[in-house]
XYZ file of C-alpha atoms in Angstrom:
183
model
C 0.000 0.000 0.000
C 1.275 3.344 -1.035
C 0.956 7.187 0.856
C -2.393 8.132 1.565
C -2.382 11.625 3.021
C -5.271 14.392 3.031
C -5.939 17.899 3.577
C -7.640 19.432 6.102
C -10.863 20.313 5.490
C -11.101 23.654 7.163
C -7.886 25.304 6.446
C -6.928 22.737 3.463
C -3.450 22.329 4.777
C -1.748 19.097 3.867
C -1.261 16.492 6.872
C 2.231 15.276 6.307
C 2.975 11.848 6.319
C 5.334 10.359 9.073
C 5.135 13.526 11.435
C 3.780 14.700 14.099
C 0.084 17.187 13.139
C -2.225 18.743 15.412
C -5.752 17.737 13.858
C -8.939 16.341 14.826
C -10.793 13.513 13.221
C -14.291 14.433 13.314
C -16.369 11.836 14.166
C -20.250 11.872 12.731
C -21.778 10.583 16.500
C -19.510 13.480 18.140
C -16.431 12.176 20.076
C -14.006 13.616 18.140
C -10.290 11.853 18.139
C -7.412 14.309 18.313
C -4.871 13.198 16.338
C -0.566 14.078 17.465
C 0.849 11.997 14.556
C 0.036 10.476 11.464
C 2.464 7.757 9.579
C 1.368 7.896 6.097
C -0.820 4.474 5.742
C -3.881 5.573 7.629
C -3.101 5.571 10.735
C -3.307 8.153 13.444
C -1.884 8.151 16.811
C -4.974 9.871 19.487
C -5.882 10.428 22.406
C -7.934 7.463 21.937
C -5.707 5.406 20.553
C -4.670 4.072 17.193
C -6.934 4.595 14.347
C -6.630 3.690 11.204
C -8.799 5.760 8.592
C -9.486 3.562 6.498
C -10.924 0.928 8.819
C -13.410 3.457 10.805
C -14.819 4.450 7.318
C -15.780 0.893 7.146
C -17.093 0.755 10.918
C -19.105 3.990 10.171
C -20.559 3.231 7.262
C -21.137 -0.266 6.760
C -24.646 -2.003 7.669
C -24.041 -4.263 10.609
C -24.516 -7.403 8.437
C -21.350 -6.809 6.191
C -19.417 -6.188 9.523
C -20.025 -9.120 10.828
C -18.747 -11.383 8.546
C -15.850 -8.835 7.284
C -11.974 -9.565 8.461
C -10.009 -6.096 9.803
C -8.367 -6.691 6.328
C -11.108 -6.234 4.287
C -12.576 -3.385 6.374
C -9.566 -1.457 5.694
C -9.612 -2.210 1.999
C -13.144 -1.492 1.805
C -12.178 1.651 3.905
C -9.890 2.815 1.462
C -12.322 2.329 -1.436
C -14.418 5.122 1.142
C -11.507 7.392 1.187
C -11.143 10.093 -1.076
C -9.991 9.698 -4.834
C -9.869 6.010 -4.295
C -13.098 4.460 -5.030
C -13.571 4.977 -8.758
C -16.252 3.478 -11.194
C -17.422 3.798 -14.123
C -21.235 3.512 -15.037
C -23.082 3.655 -18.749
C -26.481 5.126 -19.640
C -28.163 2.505 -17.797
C -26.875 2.647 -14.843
C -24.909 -0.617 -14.872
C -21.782 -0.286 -12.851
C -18.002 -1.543 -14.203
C -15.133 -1.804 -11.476
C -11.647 -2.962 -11.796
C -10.817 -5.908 -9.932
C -7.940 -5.337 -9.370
C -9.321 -2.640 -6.874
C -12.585 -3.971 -6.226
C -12.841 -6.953 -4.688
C -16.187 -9.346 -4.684
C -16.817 -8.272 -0.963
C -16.376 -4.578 -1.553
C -18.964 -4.935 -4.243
C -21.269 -6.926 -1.882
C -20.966 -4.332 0.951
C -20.466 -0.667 -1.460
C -22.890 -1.536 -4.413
C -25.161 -4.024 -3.175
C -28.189 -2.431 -4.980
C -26.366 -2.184 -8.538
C -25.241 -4.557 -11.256
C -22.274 -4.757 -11.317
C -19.605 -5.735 -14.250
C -15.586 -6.108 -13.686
C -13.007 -5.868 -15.742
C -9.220 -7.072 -15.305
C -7.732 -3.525 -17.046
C -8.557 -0.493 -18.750
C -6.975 -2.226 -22.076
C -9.575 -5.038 -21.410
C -12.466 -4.988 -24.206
C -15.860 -5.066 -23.268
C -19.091 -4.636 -24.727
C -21.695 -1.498 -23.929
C -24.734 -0.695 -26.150
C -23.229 -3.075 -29.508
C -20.137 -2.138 -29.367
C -16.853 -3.595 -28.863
C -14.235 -1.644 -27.527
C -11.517 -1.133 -24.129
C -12.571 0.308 -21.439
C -10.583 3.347 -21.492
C -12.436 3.407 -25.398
C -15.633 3.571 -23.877
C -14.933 6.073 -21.504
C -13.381 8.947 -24.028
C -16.750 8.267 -26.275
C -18.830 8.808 -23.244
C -20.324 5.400 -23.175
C -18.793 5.336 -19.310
C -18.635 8.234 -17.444
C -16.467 8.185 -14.103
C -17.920 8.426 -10.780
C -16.438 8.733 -6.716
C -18.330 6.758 -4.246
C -19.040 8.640 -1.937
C -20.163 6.855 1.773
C -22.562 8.315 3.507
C -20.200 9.065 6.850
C -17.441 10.722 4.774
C -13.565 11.036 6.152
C -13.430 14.681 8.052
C -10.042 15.529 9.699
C -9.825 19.557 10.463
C -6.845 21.591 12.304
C -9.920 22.870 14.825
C -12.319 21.167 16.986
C -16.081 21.932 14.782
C -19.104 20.222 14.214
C -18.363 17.151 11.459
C -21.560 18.449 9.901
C -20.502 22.004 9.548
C -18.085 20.752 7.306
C -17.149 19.328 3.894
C -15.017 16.285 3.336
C -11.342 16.020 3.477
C -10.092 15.569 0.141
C -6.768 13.553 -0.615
C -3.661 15.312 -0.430
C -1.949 16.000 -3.927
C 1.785 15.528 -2.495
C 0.653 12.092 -0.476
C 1.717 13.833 2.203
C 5.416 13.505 1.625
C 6.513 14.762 -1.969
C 6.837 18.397 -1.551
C 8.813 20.400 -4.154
């Protein structure tokens, strides 16, 4: 797994990876964790503990169901597929939803897109067919057969530099330097 960093969302300052930040990680029920340090892979050292980003995304936003039968591994990667710029999909006129697999597994379907159809795909280069026609993925999206979309969970990550309401604010957004690759 690579960087994953983020900005803040009320002051859009990057939190840099592997260093100590002063930020809080605004929790939808209240409760908010602050956060001393962050190490790059999701997780944050607070004043209640450990947590990892990706894996409270899950816990937040997943029905009960998919968390019971869900390993910490797959809550994370589902997590991550929750964070932002990370859980990508394409859709056509329809509504019929394509996904990677390489990203998506067969449980993050289950637990993200449970009400959709679903189609994957191994890679962009992969040909598939939409409406007739015969063509790659990454064809079908520069005709506008697929058009790109974010999920977006319901509970989305919110880390700001000041204590606020997590409703009085917009979602963090992902950090365009990882957190680490300043000029």
């Amino acid at each position: 797994m690579g960087f994953f960093s983020f900005l803040t969302t009320d002051t859009n300052e990057s939190i840099r990876a592997q260093d100590t930040c002063d930020v809080f990680l605004l929790k939808s029920t209240g409760n908010h964790a602050h956060a001393t340090y962050y190490d790059g892979y999701g997780n944050f050292t607070t004043d209640q503990g450990i947590i990892n980003v990706f894996h409270w995304l899950s816990l937040t936003n997943l029905k009960s169901g998919h968390l019971a039968t869900l390993s910490d591994d797959e809550l994370t990667t589902i997590g991550i597929l929750m964070s932002p710029d990370c859980g990508h999909y394409l859709m056509d006129a329809k509504g019929v939803v394509y996904v990677c697999q390489l990203h998506w597994s067969e449980t993050a379907i289950e637990a993200l897109l449970e009400d959709k159809e679903v189609h994957g795909f191994h890679t962009f280069a992969a040909d598939i067919v939409i409406d007739g026609v015969t063509a790659s993925v990454n064809c079908h999206e520069s005709s506008g057969r697929l058009t790109r979309h974010e999920y977006v969970p319901k509970h989305p990550l919110k880390i700001a530099r000041n204590r606020r309401s997590y409703d009085a604010c917009l979602p963090s957004t992902s950090c365009p330097h990882q957190g680490f690759f300043y000029d």
